[in-house]
Amino acid sequence: MVGNWKMNANHLEAIQMVQKLSYRLDPGDYDRVDVVVAPAFTALRSVQIVIEQDHMPIGLGAQDVHWEPEGAYTGEVSAPMLAKLGVGHVIVGHSERRQMFGETDETVNRKTRAVLDTGMVPVVCVGENLGEREEGRAEEVVIGQVRAGLNRNLGIGSVVVAYEPVWAIGTGRNALPDDAGVMAEMIRETMRDMADTDVAEGTRLLYGGSVNAGNIKDFMAKRHVDGALVGGASLDPDSFAAIVRYFR
Ligand code: 13P
């Protein structure tokens, strides 16, 4: 379960959020579920220190990365910089970045490679927008994004793929669990076609888009949905903890 905090929480608030989350989880939860929080860049160092000092079994995630390891790229942050901070997962190609910040399949592919080369796990986001779904092109769009983002990247290290239909993000309008299940199966199928079966089966698929404590169980019941990428509901430690403990 990955909490994407997006552009919320300064470093002091982020410290409190991860502490509150850890109070609400116990060893049995961590045995069942891998938990990752992805704060803003400015909070990574503070959250890392708290996680380490208190030995929290919570993974640290980043929300974006540049594809080059260093250089004249004002405002950017590289994969080696993140790895040095103890970051284990990096969200790549989030739809908000694709829509608002010019992220393309090509940059998603390069960023994914940079994350893998640095020994971290990319969380590659794919998903159709409302127009594409209404035109009946959802599957074609998502398959295209999976192929483009993962081309020459599958099999190098662990990859996580997050299916996040754009129309379901931050709208309170989640995809039907059946639809998410079908899309996840199709993503698995696409990976089987691109790499060997072990890689395809071993890749975790997340659903994202208005996930909350009330609907998480229905998504997790789908065979090919292995977890969730959670935005709004991850900002509240109570609700994110309830999502992590969906199996109870
Ligand atoms: P919401 O859970 O707020 O819909 O956001 C989903 C998301 O974009 C996670 O990356």
CSV table of C-alpha atoms and ligand atoms in Angstrom, one decimal:
chain,number,residue,atom,x,y,z
A,1,MET,CA,0.0,0.0,0.0
A,2,VAL,CA,1.6,3.2,-1.1
A,3,GLY,CA,0.5,6.6,0.3
A,4,ASN,CA,1.1,9.3,-2.3
A,5,TRP,CA,1.0,12.5,-0.3
A,6,LYS,CA,1.3,14.7,-3.4
A,7,MET,CA,2.0,18.4,-2.7
A,8,ASN,CA,0.7,18.2,0.9
A,9,ALA,CA,2.4,18.3,4.3
A,10,ASN,CA,5.5,20.3,5.1
A,11,HIS,CA,8.3,18.3,6.8
A,12,LEU,CA,7.0,18.9,10.3
A,13,GLU,CA,3.5,17.7,9.4
A,14,ALA,CA,5.0,14.8,7.5
A,15,ILE,CA,6.9,13.7,10.6
A,16,GLN,CA,3.7,13.7,12.6
A,17,MET,CA,1.8,11.8,9.9
A,18,VAL,CA,4.3,8.9,9.7
A,19,GLN,CA,4.5,8.8,13.5
A,20,LYS,CA,0.7,8.6,13.8
A,21,LEU,CA,0.6,6.0,11.1
A,22,SER,CA,3.1,3.8,12.9
A,23,TYR,CA,1.2,4.0,16.2
A,24,ARG,CA,-1.8,2.6,14.4
A,25,LEU,CA,-0.1,-0.4,12.8
A,26,ASP,CA,1.4,-3.5,14.5
A,27,PRO,CA,3.8,-6.2,13.4
A,28,GLY,CA,0.9,-8.4,12.1
A,29,ASP,CA,0.0,-5.6,9.7
A,30,TYR,CA,3.5,-5.3,8.4
A,31,ASP,CA,3.7,-9.1,8.0
A,32,ARG,CA,0.7,-9.0,5.6
A,33,VAL,CA,1.3,-5.7,3.8
A,34,ASP,CA,4.3,-3.7,2.6
A,35,VAL,CA,3.6,0.0,3.6
A,36,VAL,CA,5.2,2.9,1.8
A,37,VAL,CA,4.7,6.6,2.2
A,38,ALA,CA,5.7,9.1,-0.5
A,39,PRO,CA,6.1,12.6,1.0
A,40,ALA,CA,7.2,15.7,-0.9
A,41,PHE,CA,10.9,16.1,-1.6
A,42,THR,CA,11.3,18.6,1.2
A,43,ALA,CA,10.0,16.1,3.8
A,44,LEU,CA,12.0,13.0,2.6
A,45,ARG,CA,15.0,13.6,4.9
A,46,SER,CA,12.9,14.2,8.0
A,47,VAL,CA,10.6,11.2,7.4
A,48,GLN,CA,13.7,9.0,6.7
A,49,ILE,CA,15.2,10.0,10.1
A,50,VAL,CA,12.0,9.2,12.0
A,51,ILE,CA,11.6,5.9,10.2
A,52,GLU,CA,15.2,4.9,10.9
A,53,GLN,CA,15.4,6.1,14.5
A,54,ASP,CA,12.1,4.4,15.5
A,55,HIS,CA,12.9,1.3,13.4
A,56,MET,CA,9.5,1.6,11.6
A,57,PRO,CA,8.9,-1.1,9.0
A,58,ILE,CA,7.6,1.6,6.7
A,59,GLY,CA,9.2,2.2,3.3
A,60,LEU,CA,10.0,5.7,2.0
A,61,GLY,CA,8.9,6.7,-1.5
A,62,ALA,CA,9.5,9.7,-3.7
A,63,GLN,CA,6.9,11.2,-6.1
A,64,ASP,CA,9.2,11.9,-9.1
A,65,VAL,CA,12.8,11.8,-10.3
A,66,HIS,CA,15.0,13.0,-13.1
A,67,TRP,CA,16.5,10.4,-15.5
A,68,GLU,CA,20.0,11.7,-15.4
A,69,PRO,CA,22.2,11.0,-12.4
A,70,GLU,CA,23.5,14.5,-12.1
A,71,GLY,CA,24.0,17.7,-14.1
A,72,ALA,CA,22.6,21.1,-15.1
A,73,TYR,CA,18.9,20.4,-14.6
A,74,THR,CA,17.7,23.2,-12.4
A,75,GLY,CA,15.0,22.1,-10.0
A,76,GLU,CA,15.4,18.4,-10.6
A,77,VAL,CA,16.3,15.6,-8.2
A,78,SER,CA,18.2,12.5,-9.3
A,79,ALA,CA,17.8,8.8,-8.5
A,80,PRO,CA,21.2,8.5,-6.8
A,81,MET,CA,20.2,11.5,-4.5
A,82,LEU,CA,17.0,9.7,-3.6
A,83,ALA,CA,18.7,6.3,-3.0
A,84,LYS,CA,21.2,8.0,-0.7
A,85,LEU,CA,18.2,9.2,1.4
A,86,GLY,CA,16.9,5.7,1.9
A,87,VAL,CA,14.2,6.0,-0.7
A,88,GLY,CA,13.1,2.5,-1.9
A,89,HIS,CA,10.2,3.3,-4.2
A,90,VAL,CA,9.8,6.1,-6.8
A,91,ILE,CA,6.5,7.0,-8.4
A,92,VAL,CA,7.0,7.5,-12.1
A,93,GLY,CA,4.6,8.9,-14.7
A,94,HIS,CA,1.8,9.9,-12.4
A,95,SER,CA,-1.1,11.2,-14.4
A,96,GLU,CA,-0.8,14.6,-12.7
A,97,ARG,CA,2.7,14.8,-14.1
A,98,ARG,CA,1.6,13.5,-17.5
A,99,GLN,CA,-1.2,16.0,-17.7
A,100,MET,CA,0.3,19.1,-16.1
A,101,PHE,CA,4.1,18.8,-16.3
A,102,GLY,CA,4.7,17.4,-19.8
A,103,GLU,CA,5.6,13.8,-18.8
A,104,THR,CA,5.6,11.6,-21.8
A,105,ASP,CA,5.9,7.8,-22.4
A,106,GLU,CA,9.5,8.5,-23.3
A,107,THR,CA,10.4,10.3,-20.1
A,108,VAL,CA,8.5,7.7,-18.1
A,109,ASN,CA,10.7,5.0,-19.7
A,110,ARG,CA,13.9,6.9,-19.0
A,111,LYS,CA,13.0,7.7,-15.4
A,112,THR,CA,11.9,4.0,-14.8
A,113,ARG,CA,15.4,2.9,-16.1
A,114,ALA,CA,17.2,5.5,-13.8
A,115,VAL,CA,15.3,4.2,-10.8
A,116,LEU,CA,16.1,0.6,-11.6
A,117,ASP,CA,19.7,1.3,-12.3
A,118,THR,CA,20.0,2.9,-8.8
A,119,GLY,CA,18.5,-0.2,-7.2
A,120,MET,CA,15.1,1.3,-6.3
A,121,VAL,CA,11.6,0.2,-7.3
A,122,PRO,CA,9.7,2.3,-9.8
A,123,VAL,CA,6.0,2.6,-9.3
A,124,VAL,CA,5.0,3.2,-12.9
A,125,CYS,CA,1.6,4.8,-13.2
A,126,VAL,CA,-0.7,4.2,-16.2
A,127,GLY,CA,-4.3,5.0,-16.8
A,128,GLU,CA,-6.8,6.3,-19.4
A,129,ASN,CA,-8.7,9.6,-19.1
A,130,LEU,CA,-12.4,10.0,-19.3
A,131,GLY,CA,-12.5,10.8,-23.0
A,132,GLU,CA,-10.4,7.7,-23.8
A,133,ARG,CA,-12.7,5.5,-21.7
A,134,GLU,CA,-15.8,6.9,-23.3
A,135,GLU,CA,-14.4,6.2,-26.7
A,136,GLY,CA,-13.8,2.7,-25.7
A,137,ARG,CA,-10.0,3.1,-25.9
A,138,ALA,CA,-9.1,2.5,-22.3
A,139,GLU,CA,-7.4,-0.8,-22.9
A,140,GLU,CA,-5.4,0.4,-25.9
A,141,VAL,CA,-4.2,3.5,-24.0
A,142,VAL,CA,-3.1,1.5,-21.0
A,143,ILE,CA,-1.4,-1.2,-22.9
A,144,GLY,CA,0.5,1.5,-24.9
A,145,GLN,CA,1.6,3.1,-21.7
A,146,VAL,CA,2.7,-0.1,-20.1
A,147,ARG,CA,4.7,-1.1,-23.2
A,148,ALA,CA,6.3,2.3,-23.6
A,149,GLY,CA,7.2,2.7,-19.9
A,150,LEU,CA,8.5,-0.8,-19.4
A,151,ASN,CA,10.2,-1.4,-22.7
A,152,ARG,CA,13.7,-2.7,-22.1
A,153,ASN,CA,13.1,-2.1,-18.3
A,154,LEU,CA,11.3,-5.3,-17.4
A,155,GLY,CA,13.4,-8.0,-15.8
A,156,ILE,CA,16.1,-5.6,-14.5
A,157,GLY,CA,14.7,-5.3,-11.0
A,158,SER,CA,11.4,-5.2,-9.3
A,159,VAL,CA,8.8,-3.0,-10.9
A,160,VAL,CA,5.4,-2.0,-9.5
A,161,VAL,CA,2.7,-0.9,-11.9
A,162,ALA,CA,-0.2,1.3,-10.7
A,163,TYR,CA,-3.4,1.4,-12.8
A,164,GLU,CA,-5.0,4.8,-12.0
A,165,PRO,CA,-7.8,5.8,-14.3
A,166,VAL,CA,-7.5,9.6,-14.5
A,167,TRP,CA,-11.2,10.2,-14.0
A,168,ALA,CA,-11.1,8.4,-10.7
A,169,ILE,CA,-8.3,10.4,-9.2
A,170,GLY,CA,-9.3,12.8,-6.4
A,171,THR,CA,-12.9,12.7,-7.7
A,172,GLY,CA,-14.5,10.4,-5.1
A,173,ARG,CA,-15.5,8.4,-8.2
A,174,ASN,CA,-13.6,5.1,-8.0
A,175,ALA,CA,-13.5,2.6,-10.8
A,176,LEU,CA,-15.7,-0.4,-10.4
A,177,PRO,CA,-13.6,-3.1,-8.7
A,178,ASP,CA,-14.6,-5.4,-11.6
A,179,ASP,CA,-13.2,-2.9,-14.2
A,180,ALA,CA,-10.0,-2.4,-12.1
A,181,GLY,CA,-9.6,-6.2,-12.0
A,182,VAL,CA,-10.0,-6.6,-15.8
A,183,MET,CA,-7.5,-3.8,-16.4
A,184,ALA,CA,-5.0,-5.3,-14.0
A,185,GLU,CA,-5.4,-8.7,-15.7
A,186,MET,CA,-4.8,-7.1,-19.0
A,187,ILE,CA,-1.6,-5.3,-17.7
A,188,ARG,CA,-0.4,-8.7,-16.4
A,189,GLU,CA,-1.1,-10.2,-19.8
A,190,THR,CA,0.8,-7.4,-21.5
A,191,MET,CA,3.8,-8.0,-19.3
A,192,ARG,CA,3.7,-11.7,-20.0
A,193,ASP,CA,4.0,-10.8,-23.6
A,194,MET,CA,6.9,-8.5,-23.0
A,195,ALA,CA,8.9,-10.6,-20.5
A,196,ASP,CA,8.8,-14.1,-19.1
A,197,THR,CA,6.0,-15.4,-17.0
A,198,ASP,CA,7.9,-15.2,-13.7
A,199,VAL,CA,8.6,-11.4,-14.2
A,200,ALA,CA,4.9,-10.8,-15.1
A,201,GLU,CA,3.6,-12.8,-12.2
A,202,GLY,CA,6.1,-11.3,-9.7
A,203,THR,CA,5.2,-7.7,-10.6
A,204,ARG,CA,2.9,-6.1,-8.2
A,205,LEU,CA,-0.1,-4.3,-9.6
A,206,LEU,CA,-1.8,-1.5,-7.7
A,207,TYR,CA,-5.1,0.2,-8.2
A,208,GLY,CA,-5.3,3.9,-7.6
A,209,GLY,CA,-8.2,6.4,-7.7
A,210,SER,CA,-10.4,7.4,-4.8
A,211,VAL,CA,-9.4,4.3,-2.7
A,212,ASN,CA,-10.7,4.5,0.9
A,213,ALA,CA,-11.2,2.3,3.9
A,214,GLY,CA,-14.7,1.5,2.7
A,215,ASN,CA,-13.8,0.3,-0.8
A,216,ILE,CA,-10.3,-1.2,-0.5
A,217,LYS,CA,-11.5,-4.7,0.3
A,218,ASP,CA,-13.4,-4.9,-3.0
A,219,PHE,CA,-10.3,-4.0,-5.0
A,220,MET,CA,-8.1,-6.4,-3.1
A,221,ALA,CA,-10.5,-9.2,-3.8
A,222,LYS,CA,-9.5,-9.0,-7.5
A,223,ARG,CA,-7.0,-11.6,-8.4
A,224,HIS,CA,-4.6,-9.3,-10.2
A,225,VAL,CA,-4.8,-6.3,-7.8
A,226,ASP,CA,-2.0,-6.6,-5.3
A,227,GLY,CA,-2.3,-3.3,-3.5
A,228,ALA,CA,-3.3,0.3,-3.8
A,229,LEU,CA,-1.8,3.7,-4.6
A,230,VAL,CA,-3.7,6.0,-2.3
A,231,GLY,CA,-3.9,9.8,-2.5
A,232,GLY,CA,-6.4,11.8,-0.4
A,233,ALA,CA,-7.1,9.0,2.1
A,234,SER,CA,-3.4,8.5,2.8
A,235,LEU,CA,-3.2,12.0,4.3
A,236,ASP,CA,-5.2,10.9,7.3
A,237,PRO,CA,-3.2,8.3,9.3
A,238,ASP,CA,-6.5,6.7,10.6
A,239,SER,CA,-7.9,6.1,7.2
A,240,PHE,CA,-4.5,5.0,5.7
A,241,ALA,CA,-4.0,2.6,8.6
A,242,ALA,CA,-7.5,1.2,8.0
A,243,ILE,CA,-6.6,0.7,4.3
A,244,VAL,CA,-3.5,-1.1,5.3
A,245,ARG,CA,-5.5,-3.3,7.6
A,246,TYR,CA,-8.1,-4.1,5.0
A,247,PHE,CA,-7.8,-7.8,5.7
A,248,ARG,CA,-9.1,-7.5,9.3
B,1,13P,P1,-6.9,9.8,-4.8
B,1,13P,O1,-6.7,8.6,-3.9
B,1,13P,O2,-6.9,11.1,-4.0
B,1,13P,O3,-8.0,9.7,-5.7
B,1,13P,O4,-5.5,9.9,-5.6
B,1,13P,C1,-5.1,8.8,-6.3
B,1,13P,C2,-3.7,9.0,-6.7
B,1,13P,O5,-3.5,9.8,-7.6
B,1,13P,C3,-2.6,8.3,-6.1
B,1,13P,O6,-1.4,8.5,-6.8
